[in-house]
Short mmCIF file of C-alpha atoms and ligand atoms in Angstrom, two decimals:
data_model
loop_
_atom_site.label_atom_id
_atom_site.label_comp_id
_atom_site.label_asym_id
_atom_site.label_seq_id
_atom_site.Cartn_x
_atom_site.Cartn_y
_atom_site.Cartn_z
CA UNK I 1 25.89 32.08 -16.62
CA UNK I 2 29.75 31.63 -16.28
CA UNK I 3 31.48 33.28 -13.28
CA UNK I 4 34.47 34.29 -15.20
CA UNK I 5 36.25 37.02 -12.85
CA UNK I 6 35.41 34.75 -9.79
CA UNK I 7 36.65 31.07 -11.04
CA UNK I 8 38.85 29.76 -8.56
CA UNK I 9 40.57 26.67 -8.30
CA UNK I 10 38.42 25.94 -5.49
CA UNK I 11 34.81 27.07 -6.71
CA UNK I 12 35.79 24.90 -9.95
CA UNK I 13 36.27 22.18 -7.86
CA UNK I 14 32.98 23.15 -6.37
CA UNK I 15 31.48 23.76 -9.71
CA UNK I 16 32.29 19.76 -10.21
CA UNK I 17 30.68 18.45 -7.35
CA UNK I 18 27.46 20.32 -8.09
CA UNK I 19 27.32 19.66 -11.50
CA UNK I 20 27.72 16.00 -12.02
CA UNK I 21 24.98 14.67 -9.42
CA UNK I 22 22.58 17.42 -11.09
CA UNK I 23 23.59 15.84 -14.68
CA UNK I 24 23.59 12.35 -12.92
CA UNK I 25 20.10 12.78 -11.79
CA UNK I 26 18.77 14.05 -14.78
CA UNK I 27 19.99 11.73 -16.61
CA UNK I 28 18.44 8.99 -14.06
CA UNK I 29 15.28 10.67 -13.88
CA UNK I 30 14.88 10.36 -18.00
CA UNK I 31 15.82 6.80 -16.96
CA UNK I 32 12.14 6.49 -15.63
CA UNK I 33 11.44 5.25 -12.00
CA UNK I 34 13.22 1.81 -12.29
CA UNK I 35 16.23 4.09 -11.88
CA UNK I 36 19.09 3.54 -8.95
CA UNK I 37 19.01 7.45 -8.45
CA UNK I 38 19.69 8.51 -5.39
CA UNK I 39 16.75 10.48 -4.72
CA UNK I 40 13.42 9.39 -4.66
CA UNK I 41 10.90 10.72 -7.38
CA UNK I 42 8.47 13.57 -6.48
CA UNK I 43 5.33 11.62 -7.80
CA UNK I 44 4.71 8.09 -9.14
CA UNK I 45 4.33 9.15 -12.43
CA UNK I 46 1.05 9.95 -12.95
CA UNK I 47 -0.18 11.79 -15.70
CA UNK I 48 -3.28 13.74 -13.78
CA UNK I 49 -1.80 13.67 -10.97
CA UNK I 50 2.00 14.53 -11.30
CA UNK I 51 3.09 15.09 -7.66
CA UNK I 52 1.16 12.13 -6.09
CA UNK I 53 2.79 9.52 -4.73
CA UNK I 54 6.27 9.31 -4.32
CA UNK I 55 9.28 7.20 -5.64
CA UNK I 56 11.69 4.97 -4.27
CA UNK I 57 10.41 2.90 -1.64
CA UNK I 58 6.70 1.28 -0.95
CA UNK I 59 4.62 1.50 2.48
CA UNK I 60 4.05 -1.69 4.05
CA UNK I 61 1.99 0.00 6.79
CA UNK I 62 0.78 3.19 8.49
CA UNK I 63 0.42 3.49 12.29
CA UNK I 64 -1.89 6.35 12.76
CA UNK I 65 -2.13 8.08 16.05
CA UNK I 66 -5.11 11.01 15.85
CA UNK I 67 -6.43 12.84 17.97
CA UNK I 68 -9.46 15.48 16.73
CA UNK I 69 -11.47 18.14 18.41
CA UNK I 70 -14.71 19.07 16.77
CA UNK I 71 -15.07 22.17 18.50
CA UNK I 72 -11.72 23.96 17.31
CA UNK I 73 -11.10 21.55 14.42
CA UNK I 74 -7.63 20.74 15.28
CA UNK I 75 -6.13 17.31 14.60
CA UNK I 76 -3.21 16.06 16.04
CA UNK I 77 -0.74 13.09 14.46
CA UNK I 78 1.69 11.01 14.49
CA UNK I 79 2.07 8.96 11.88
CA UNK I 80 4.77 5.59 11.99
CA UNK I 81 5.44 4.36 8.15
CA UNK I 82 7.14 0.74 7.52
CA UNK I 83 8.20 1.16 4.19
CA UNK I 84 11.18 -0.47 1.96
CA UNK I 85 13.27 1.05 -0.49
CA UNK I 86 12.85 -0.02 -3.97
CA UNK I 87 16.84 1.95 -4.68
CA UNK I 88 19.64 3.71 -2.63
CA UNK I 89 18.00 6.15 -1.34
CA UNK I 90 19.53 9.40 0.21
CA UNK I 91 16.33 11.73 -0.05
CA UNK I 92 12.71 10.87 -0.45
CA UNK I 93 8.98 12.45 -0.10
CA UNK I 94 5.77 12.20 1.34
CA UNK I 95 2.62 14.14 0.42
CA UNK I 96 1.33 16.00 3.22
CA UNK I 97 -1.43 19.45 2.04
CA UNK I 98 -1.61 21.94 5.25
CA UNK I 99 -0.64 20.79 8.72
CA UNK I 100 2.49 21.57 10.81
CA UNK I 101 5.38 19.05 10.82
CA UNK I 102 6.16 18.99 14.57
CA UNK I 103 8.76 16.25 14.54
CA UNK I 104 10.51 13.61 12.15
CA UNK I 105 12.93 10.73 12.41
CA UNK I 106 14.28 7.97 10.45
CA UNK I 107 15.05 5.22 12.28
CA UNK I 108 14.78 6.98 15.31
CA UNK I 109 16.92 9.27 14.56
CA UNK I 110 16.25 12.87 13.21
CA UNK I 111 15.97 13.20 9.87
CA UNK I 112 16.22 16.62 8.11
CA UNK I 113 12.98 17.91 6.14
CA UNK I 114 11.60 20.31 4.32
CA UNK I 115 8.06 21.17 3.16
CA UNK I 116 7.77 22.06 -0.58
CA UNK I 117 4.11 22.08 -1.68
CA UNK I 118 2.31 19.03 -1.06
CA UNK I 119 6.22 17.64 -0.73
CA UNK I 120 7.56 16.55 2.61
CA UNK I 121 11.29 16.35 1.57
CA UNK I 122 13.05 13.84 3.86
CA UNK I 123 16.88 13.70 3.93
CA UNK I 124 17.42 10.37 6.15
CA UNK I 125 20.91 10.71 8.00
CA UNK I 126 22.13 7.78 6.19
CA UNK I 127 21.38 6.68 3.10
CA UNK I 128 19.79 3.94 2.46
CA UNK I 129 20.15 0.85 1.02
CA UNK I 130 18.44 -0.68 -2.03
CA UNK I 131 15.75 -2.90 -0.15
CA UNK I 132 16.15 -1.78 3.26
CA UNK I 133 13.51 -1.71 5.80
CA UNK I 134 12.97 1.45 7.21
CA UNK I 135 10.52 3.34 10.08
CA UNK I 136 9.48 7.08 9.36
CA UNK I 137 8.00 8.92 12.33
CA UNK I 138 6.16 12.33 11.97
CA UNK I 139 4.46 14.02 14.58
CA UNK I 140 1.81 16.45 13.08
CA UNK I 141 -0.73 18.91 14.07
CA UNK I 142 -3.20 22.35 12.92
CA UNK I 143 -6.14 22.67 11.14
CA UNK I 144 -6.50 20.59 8.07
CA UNK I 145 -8.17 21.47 5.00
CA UNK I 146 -10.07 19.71 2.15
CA UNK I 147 -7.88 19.78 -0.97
CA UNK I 148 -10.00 21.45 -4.44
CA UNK I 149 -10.02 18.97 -6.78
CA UNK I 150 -9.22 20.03 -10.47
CA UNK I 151 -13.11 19.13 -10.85
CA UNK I 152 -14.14 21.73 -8.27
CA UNK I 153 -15.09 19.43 -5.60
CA UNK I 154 -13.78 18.81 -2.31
CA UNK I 155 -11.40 16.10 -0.84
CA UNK I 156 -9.81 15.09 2.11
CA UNK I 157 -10.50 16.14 5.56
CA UNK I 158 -14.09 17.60 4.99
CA UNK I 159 -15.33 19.03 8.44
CA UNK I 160 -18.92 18.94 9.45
CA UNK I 161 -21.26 20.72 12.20
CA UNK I 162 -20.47 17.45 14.72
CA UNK I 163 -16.93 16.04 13.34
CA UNK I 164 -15.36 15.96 9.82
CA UNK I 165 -15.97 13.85 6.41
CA UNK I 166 -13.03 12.01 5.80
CA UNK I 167 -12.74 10.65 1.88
CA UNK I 168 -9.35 11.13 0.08
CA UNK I 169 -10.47 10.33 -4.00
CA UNK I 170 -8.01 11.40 -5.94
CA UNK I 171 -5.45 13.67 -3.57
CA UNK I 172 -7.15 14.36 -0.29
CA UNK I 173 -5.29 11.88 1.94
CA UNK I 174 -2.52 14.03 2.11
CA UNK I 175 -4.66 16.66 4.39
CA UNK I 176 -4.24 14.61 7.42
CA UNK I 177 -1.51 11.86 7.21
CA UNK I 178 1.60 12.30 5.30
CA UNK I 179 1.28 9.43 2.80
CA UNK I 180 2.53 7.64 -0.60
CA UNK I 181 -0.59 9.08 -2.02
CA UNK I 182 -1.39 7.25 -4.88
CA UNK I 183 -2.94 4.00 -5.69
CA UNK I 184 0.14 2.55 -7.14
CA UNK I 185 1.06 2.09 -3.66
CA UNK I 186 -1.18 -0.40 -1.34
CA UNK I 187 -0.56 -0.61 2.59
CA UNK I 188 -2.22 -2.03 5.89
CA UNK I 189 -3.27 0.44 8.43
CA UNK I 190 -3.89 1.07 12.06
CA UNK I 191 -5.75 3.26 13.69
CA UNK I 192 -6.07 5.21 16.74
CA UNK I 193 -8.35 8.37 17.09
CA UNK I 194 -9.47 10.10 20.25
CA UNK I 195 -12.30 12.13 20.11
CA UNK I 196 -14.29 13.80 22.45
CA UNK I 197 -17.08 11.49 24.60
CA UNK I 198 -20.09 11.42 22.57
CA UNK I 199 -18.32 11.27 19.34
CA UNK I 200 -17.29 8.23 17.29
CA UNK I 201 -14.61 8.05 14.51
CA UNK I 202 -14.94 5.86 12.49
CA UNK I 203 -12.09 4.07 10.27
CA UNK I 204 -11.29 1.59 8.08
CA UNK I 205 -11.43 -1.90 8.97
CA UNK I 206 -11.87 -4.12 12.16
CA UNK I 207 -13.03 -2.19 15.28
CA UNK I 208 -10.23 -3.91 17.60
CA UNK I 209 -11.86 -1.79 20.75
CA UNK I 210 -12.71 1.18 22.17
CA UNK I 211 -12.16 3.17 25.55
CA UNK I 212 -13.80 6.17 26.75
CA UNK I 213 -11.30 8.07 29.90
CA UNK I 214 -11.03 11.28 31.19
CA UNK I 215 -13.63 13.06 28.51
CA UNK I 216 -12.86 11.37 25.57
CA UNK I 217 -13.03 7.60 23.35
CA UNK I 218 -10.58 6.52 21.80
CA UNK I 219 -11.09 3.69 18.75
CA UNK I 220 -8.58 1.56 17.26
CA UNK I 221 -9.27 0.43 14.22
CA UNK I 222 -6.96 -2.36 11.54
CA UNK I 223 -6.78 -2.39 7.93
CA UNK I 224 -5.19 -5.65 7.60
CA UNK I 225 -5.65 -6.36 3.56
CA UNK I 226 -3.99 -3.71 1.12
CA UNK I 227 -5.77 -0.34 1.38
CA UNK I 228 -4.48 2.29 -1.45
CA UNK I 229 -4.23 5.58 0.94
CA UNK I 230 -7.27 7.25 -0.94
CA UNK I 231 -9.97 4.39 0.55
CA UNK I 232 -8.87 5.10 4.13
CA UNK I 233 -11.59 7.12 6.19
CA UNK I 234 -11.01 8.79 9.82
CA UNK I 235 -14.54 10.11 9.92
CA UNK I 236 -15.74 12.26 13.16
CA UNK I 237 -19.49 12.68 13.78
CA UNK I 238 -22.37 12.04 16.34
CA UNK I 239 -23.41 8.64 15.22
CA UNK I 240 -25.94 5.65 15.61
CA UNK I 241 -23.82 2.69 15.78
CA UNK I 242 -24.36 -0.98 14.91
CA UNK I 243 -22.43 -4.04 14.85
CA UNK I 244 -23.46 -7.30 13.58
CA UNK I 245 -21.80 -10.42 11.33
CA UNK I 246 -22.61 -11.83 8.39
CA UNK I 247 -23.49 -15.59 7.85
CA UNK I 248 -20.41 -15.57 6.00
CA UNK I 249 -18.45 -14.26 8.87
CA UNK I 250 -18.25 -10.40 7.63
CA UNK I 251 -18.06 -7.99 10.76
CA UNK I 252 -20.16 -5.16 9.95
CA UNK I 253 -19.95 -1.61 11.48
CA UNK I 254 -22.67 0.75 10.57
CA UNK I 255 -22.37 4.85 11.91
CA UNK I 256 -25.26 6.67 10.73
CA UNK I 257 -25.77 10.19 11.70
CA UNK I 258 -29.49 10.63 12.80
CA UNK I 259 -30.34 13.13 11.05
CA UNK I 260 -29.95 10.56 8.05
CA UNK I 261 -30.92 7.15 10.12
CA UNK I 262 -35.19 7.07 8.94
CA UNK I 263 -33.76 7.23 5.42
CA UNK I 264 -30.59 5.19 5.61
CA UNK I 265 -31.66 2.04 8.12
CA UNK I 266 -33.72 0.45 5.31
CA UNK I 267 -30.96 0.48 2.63
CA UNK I 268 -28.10 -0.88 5.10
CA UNK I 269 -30.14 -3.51 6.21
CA UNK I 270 -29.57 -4.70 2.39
CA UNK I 271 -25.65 -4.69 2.70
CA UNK I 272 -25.59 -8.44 3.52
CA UNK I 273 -27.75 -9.42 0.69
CA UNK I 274 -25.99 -7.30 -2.01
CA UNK I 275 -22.70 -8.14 -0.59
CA UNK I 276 -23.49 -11.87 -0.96
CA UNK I 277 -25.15 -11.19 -4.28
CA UNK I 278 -21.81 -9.44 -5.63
CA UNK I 279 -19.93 -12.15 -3.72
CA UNK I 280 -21.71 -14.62 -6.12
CA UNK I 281 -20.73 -12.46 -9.54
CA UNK I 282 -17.71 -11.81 -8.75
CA UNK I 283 -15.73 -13.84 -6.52
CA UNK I 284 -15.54 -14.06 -2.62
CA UNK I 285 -15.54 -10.39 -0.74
CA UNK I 286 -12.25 -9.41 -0.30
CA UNK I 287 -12.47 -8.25 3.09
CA UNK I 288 -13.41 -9.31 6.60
CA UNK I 289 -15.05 -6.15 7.46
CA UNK I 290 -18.29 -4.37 6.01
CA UNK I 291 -20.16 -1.53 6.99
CA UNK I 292 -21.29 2.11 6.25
CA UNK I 293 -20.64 5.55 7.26
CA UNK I 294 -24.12 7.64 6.51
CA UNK I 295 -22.76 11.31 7.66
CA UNK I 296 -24.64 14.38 6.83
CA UNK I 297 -22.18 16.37 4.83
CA UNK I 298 -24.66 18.87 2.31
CA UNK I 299 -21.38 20.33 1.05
CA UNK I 300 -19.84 17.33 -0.27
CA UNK I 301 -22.17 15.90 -2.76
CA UNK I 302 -20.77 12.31 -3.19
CA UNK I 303 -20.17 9.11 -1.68
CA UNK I 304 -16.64 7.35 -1.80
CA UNK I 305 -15.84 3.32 -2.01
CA UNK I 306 -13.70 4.12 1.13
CA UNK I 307 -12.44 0.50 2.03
CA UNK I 308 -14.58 -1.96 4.01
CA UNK I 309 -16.66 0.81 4.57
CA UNK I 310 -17.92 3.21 1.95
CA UNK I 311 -18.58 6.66 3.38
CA UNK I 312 -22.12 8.31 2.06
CA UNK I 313 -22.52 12.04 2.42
CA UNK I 314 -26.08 11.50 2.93
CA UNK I 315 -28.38 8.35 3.38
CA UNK I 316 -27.39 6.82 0.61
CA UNK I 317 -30.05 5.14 -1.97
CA UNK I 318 -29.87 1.21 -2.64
CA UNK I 319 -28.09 1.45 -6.45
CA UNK I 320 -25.35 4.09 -4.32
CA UNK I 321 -24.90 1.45 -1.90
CA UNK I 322 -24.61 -0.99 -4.73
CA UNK I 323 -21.97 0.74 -6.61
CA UNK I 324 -19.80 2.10 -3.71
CA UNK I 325 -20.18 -2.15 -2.24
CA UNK I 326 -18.98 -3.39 -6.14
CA UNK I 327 -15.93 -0.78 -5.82
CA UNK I 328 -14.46 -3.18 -2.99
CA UNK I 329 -13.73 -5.49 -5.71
CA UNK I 330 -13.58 -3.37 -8.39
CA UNK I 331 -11.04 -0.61 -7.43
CA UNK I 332 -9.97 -1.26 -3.72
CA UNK I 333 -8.90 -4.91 -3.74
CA UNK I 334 -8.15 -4.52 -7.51
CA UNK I 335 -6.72 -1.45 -7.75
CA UNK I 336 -5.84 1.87 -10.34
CA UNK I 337 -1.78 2.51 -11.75
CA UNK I 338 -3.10 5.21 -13.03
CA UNK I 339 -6.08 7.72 -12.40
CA UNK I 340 -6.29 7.94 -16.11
CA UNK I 341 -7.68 4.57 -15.74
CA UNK I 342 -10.73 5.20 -13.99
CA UNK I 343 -13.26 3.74 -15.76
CA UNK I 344 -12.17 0.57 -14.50
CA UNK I 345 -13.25 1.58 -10.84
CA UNK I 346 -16.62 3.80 -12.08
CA UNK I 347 -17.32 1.54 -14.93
CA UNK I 348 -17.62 -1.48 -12.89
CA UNK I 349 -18.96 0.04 -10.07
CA UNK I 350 -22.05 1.39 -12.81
CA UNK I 351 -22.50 -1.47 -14.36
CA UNK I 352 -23.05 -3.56 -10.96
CA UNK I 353 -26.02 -1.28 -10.50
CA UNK I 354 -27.33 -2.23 -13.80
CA UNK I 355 -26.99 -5.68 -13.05
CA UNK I 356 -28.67 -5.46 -9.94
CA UNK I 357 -31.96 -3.83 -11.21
CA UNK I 358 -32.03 -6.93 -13.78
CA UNK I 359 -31.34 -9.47 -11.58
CA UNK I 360 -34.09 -7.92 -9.28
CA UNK I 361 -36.97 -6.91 -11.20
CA UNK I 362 -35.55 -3.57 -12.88
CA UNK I 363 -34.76 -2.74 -16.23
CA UNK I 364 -32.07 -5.01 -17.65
CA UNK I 365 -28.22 -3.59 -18.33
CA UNK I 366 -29.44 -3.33 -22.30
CA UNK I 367 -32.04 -1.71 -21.71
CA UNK I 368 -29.92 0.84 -19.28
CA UNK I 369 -27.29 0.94 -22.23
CA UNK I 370 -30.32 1.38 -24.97
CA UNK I 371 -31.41 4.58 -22.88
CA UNK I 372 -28.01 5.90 -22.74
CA UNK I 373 -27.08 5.22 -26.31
CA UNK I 374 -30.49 7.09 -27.58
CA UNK I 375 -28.75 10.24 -26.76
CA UNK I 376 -27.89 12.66 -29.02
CA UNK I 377 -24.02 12.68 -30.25
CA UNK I 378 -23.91 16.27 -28.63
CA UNK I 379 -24.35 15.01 -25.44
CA UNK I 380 -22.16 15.41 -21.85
CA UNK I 381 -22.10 11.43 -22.42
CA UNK I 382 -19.86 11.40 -25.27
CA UNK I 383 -17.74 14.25 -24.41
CA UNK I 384 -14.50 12.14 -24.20
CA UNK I 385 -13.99 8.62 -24.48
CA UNK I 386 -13.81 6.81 -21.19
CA UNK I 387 -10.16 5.45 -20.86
CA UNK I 388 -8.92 8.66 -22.21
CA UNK I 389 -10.35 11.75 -19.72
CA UNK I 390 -7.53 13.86 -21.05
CA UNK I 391 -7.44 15.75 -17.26
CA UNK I 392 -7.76 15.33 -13.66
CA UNK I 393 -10.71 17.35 -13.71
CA UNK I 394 -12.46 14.41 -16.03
CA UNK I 395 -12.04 11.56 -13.91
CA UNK I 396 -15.40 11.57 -12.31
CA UNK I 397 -17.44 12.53 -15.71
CA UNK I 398 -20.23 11.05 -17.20
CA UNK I 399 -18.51 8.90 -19.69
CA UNK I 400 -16.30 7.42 -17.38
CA UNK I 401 -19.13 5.95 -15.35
CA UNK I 402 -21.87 5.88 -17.98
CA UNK I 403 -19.87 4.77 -21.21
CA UNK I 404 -17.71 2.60 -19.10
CA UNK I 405 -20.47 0.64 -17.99
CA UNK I 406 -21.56 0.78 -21.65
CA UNK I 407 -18.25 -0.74 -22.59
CA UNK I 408 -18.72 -3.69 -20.57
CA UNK I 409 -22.10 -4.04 -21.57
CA UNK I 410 -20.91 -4.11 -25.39
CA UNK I 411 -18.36 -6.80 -23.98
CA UNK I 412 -21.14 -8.85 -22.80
CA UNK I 413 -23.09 -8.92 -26.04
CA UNK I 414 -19.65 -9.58 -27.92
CA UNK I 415 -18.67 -12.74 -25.75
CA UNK I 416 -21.55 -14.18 -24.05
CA UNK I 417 -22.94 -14.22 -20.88
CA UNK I 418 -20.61 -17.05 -19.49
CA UNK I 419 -17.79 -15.96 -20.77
CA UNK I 420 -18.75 -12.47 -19.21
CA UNK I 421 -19.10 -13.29 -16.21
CA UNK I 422 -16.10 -15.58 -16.06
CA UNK I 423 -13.83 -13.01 -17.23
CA UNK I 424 -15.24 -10.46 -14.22
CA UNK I 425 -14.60 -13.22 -11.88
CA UNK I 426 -11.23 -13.62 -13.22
CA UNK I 427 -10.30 -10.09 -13.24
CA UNK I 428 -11.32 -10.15 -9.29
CA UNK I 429 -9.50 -13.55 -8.24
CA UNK I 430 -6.12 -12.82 -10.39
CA UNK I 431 -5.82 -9.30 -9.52
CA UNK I 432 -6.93 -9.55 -5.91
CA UNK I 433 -5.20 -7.28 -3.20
CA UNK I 434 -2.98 -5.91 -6.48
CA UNK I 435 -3.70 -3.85 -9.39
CA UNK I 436 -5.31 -4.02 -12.40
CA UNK I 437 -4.78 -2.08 -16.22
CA UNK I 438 -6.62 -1.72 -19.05
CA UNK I 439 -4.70 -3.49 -21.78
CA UNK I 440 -4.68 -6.21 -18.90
CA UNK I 441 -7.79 -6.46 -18.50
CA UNK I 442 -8.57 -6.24 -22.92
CA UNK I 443 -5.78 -9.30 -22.82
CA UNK I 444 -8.13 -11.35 -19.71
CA UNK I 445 -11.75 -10.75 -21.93
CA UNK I 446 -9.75 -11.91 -25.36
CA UNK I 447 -7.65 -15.43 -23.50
CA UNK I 448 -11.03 -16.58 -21.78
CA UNK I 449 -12.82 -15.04 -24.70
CA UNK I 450 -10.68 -16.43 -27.43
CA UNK I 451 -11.44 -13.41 -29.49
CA UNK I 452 -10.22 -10.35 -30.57
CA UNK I 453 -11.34 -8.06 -28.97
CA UNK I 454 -9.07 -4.49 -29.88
CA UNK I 455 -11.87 -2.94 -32.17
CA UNK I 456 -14.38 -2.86 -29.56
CA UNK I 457 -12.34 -1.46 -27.25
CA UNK I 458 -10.95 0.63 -28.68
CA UNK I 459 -14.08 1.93 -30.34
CA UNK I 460 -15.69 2.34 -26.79
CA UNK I 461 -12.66 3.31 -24.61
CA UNK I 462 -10.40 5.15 -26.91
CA UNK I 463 -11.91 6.84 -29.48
CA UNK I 464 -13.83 10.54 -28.86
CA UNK I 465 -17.21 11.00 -29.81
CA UNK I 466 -20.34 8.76 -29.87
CA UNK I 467 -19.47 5.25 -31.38
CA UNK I 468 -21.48 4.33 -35.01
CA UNK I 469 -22.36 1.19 -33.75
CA UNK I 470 -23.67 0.10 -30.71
N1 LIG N 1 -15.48 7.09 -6.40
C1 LIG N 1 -16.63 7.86 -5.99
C2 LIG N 1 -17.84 7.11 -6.55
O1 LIG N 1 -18.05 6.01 -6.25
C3 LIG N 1 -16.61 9.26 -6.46
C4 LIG N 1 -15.57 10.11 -5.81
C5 LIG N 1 -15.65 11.51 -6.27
N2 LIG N 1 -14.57 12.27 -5.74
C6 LIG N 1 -14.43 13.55 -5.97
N3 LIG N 1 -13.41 14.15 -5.44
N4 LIG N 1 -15.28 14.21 -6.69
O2 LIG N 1 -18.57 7.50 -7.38
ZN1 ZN N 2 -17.85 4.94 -8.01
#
């Protein structure tokens, strides 16, 4: 619409100032993210997922201050965020679902903001420089909320009768710490929560120490190695706790809720063995914690690879506490660009249960795949192909886990077991503490392989409907 009557010298001038950084920006924007834009990017990119994560700058750490009352469910924050930006920057987000910003500054001093969604629009007073270092404080509190995932189930801040479920896979970070929420971006935490006496929350991590004073503990707890903001855990409950280490040094923190501790103590006591079993497959554990959180969450209905620590809704059974132990390697220390991508988190993860039961008396992985590929073509198993979902609400579908495991069992068959098993290790070691994508990992199986390897991938990752041959 042209304001003909109204044009003035002045509103033209006006009319200038508005429209070039608008045509500037767009034009940056179709650029991609390597752009010098100004403004940093709503969301990383990701096709699922498109307002997750945020552009222009990368979290080196989170400082998390929490405090959480079971009773009321209110949570309380403060949040400090390291970060450096990747271009000028003179606006930029965080993801933050729910809550009440009580407070932000920049470099200790105020920054304008404005919530938009899950956007927390920042507008630093300066901007800032490509590559600076900078320190964003936000002081947070209310009620927080599990997000709905486009698959119906929940995610985030889950509360419970005695504290709250805290798993974050794909979005629910955001519902108590504003965050770079996506994996794309990988950060060390620390963590303080207070929680009333008699409560423990439990976190990510080495237990640095704990103090109970006037009513209420408070545990600090550090993520040193690269977490991706979806593995980190805050969970609240009345729990058993124990601490041992490993013979390889390991420090393990178990929190079981009793209600789940006759079924869960015999499975945890396993954790050293598998984690030194999976140690020997794939390469050294990444991490110098261990541990499990057993809460009893009926309304959740998974467990999450939540890092150092998986969290189990329920006592979990040995193959869970297989799979959600492989994920460390596969999927926290090497880690998802894109949630389209899944399969090589839930494929791995599967396919380490089928290894165990073969290397301990169970059926073998062929004879898991034979079972699997005996069903019939109409089947909830072939209902997309594994590194293709097509939607955020297909991420944690049967053919990601099942026919992604099936993939790598095809793999195996196709190169041998040494080479197999070489080319997991490889995958761990080379992409350790990083990321990891598919066509990377296709080019990793066909250098240590020395074949080609495109047909059978993308036969078994790519291409819809139940594959001719097995
Ligand atoms: N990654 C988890 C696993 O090991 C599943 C997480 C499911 N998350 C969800 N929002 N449904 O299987
Ligand atoms: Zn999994």
């Amino acid at each position: 619409m042209r304001p003909s009557v109204r044009r003035t010298a002045v509103l033209r001038r006006e009319a200038v100032i508005v429209t070039v950084p608008v045509a500037l920006a767009a034009l940056l924007a179709a650029a991609g993210p390597a752009s010098a834009g100004p403004i940093g990017s709503a969301g990383v990119g990701d096709p699922y997922f498109p307002l997750a994560g945020n552009g222009g700058y990368h979290v080196g750490h989170y400082d998390l201050t929490l405090g959480y009352d079971p009773g009321s469910r209110h949570l309380t924050g403060k949040a400090v965020i390291t970060a450096r930006a990747t271009q000028r920057l003179s606006r930029f987000d965080l993801d933050l679902e729910g809550l009440k910003v009580t407070g932000l500054t920049v470099d200790h001093a105020k920054a304008e903001y404005r919530r938009d969604g899950q956007e927390l629009v920042v507008t630093p007073r300066h901007t800032l420089r490509k590559g600076e270092r900078f320190k964003v404080t936000v002081t947070y509190a209310g009620k927080p909320a599990p997000v709905t995932d486009p698959d119906g189930s929940l995610d985030g801040w889950i509360p419970t009768d005695d504290g709250a479920f805290v798993v974050g896979e794909p979005q629910g970070a955001m519902t108590w710490f504003p965050a770079n929420n996506h994996p794309l971006d990988k950060s060390s935490y620390d963590f303080t929560i207070t929680v009333p006496k008699g409560r423990t929350a439990v976190a990510n991590g080495v237990l640095l120490g704990q103090r109970t004073k006037n009513g209420t503990t408070t545990f600090r707890w550090r993520q040193k190695e690269p977490m991706a903001a979806y593995l980190a855990t805050a969970t609240v409950g009345t729990f058993q706790v124990e601490q041992y280490t490993t013979r390889d040094g390991i420090k393990v923190y178990d929190a079981v809720d009793p209600r789940e501790a006759a079924a869960a103590k015999p499975v945890l006591k396993k954790l050293p063995s598998v984690l030194e079993w999976e140690s020997k497959l794939f390469g050294p554990y990444p991490y110098r914690a261990a541990g499990s959180i057993v809460d009893h969450a009926p309304n959740v209905g998974y467990a999450l690879e939540t890092q150092t620590r998986p969290a189990y809704d329920r006592a979990p059974d040995l193959s869970t506490l297989v799979h959600e132990s492989a994920h460390q390697w596969f999927g926290d220390s090497v880690s998802l660009t894109s949630w389209k991508e899944i399969w090589l988190n839930e494929g791995f993860a599967t396919y380490a249960e089928w290894l165990y039961s073969e290397q301990h008396g169970g059926p073998s992985a062929q004879t898991a795949f034979d079972e699997l590929y005996q069903r019939p073509a109409s089947d909830d198993l072939w209902a997309f192909p594994p590194g293709d979902p097509g939607s955020g609400a297909n991420i944690f579908g049967t053919p990601v886990y099942a026919r992604g495991a099936m993939t790598l069992q095809v793999l195996r068959t196709a190169v041998g077991d040494r080479t197999f098993f070489r080319i997991l290790r490889a995958w761990a070691a080379e992409h350790r503490y990083g990321h990891g994508t598919t066509p990377q990992f296709v080019r990793l199986a066909e250098r240590l392989s020395g074949k080609d390897l495109d047909a059978l991938f993308h036969t078994w990752l790519y291409t819809a409907g139940k594959p001719n041959t097995p």
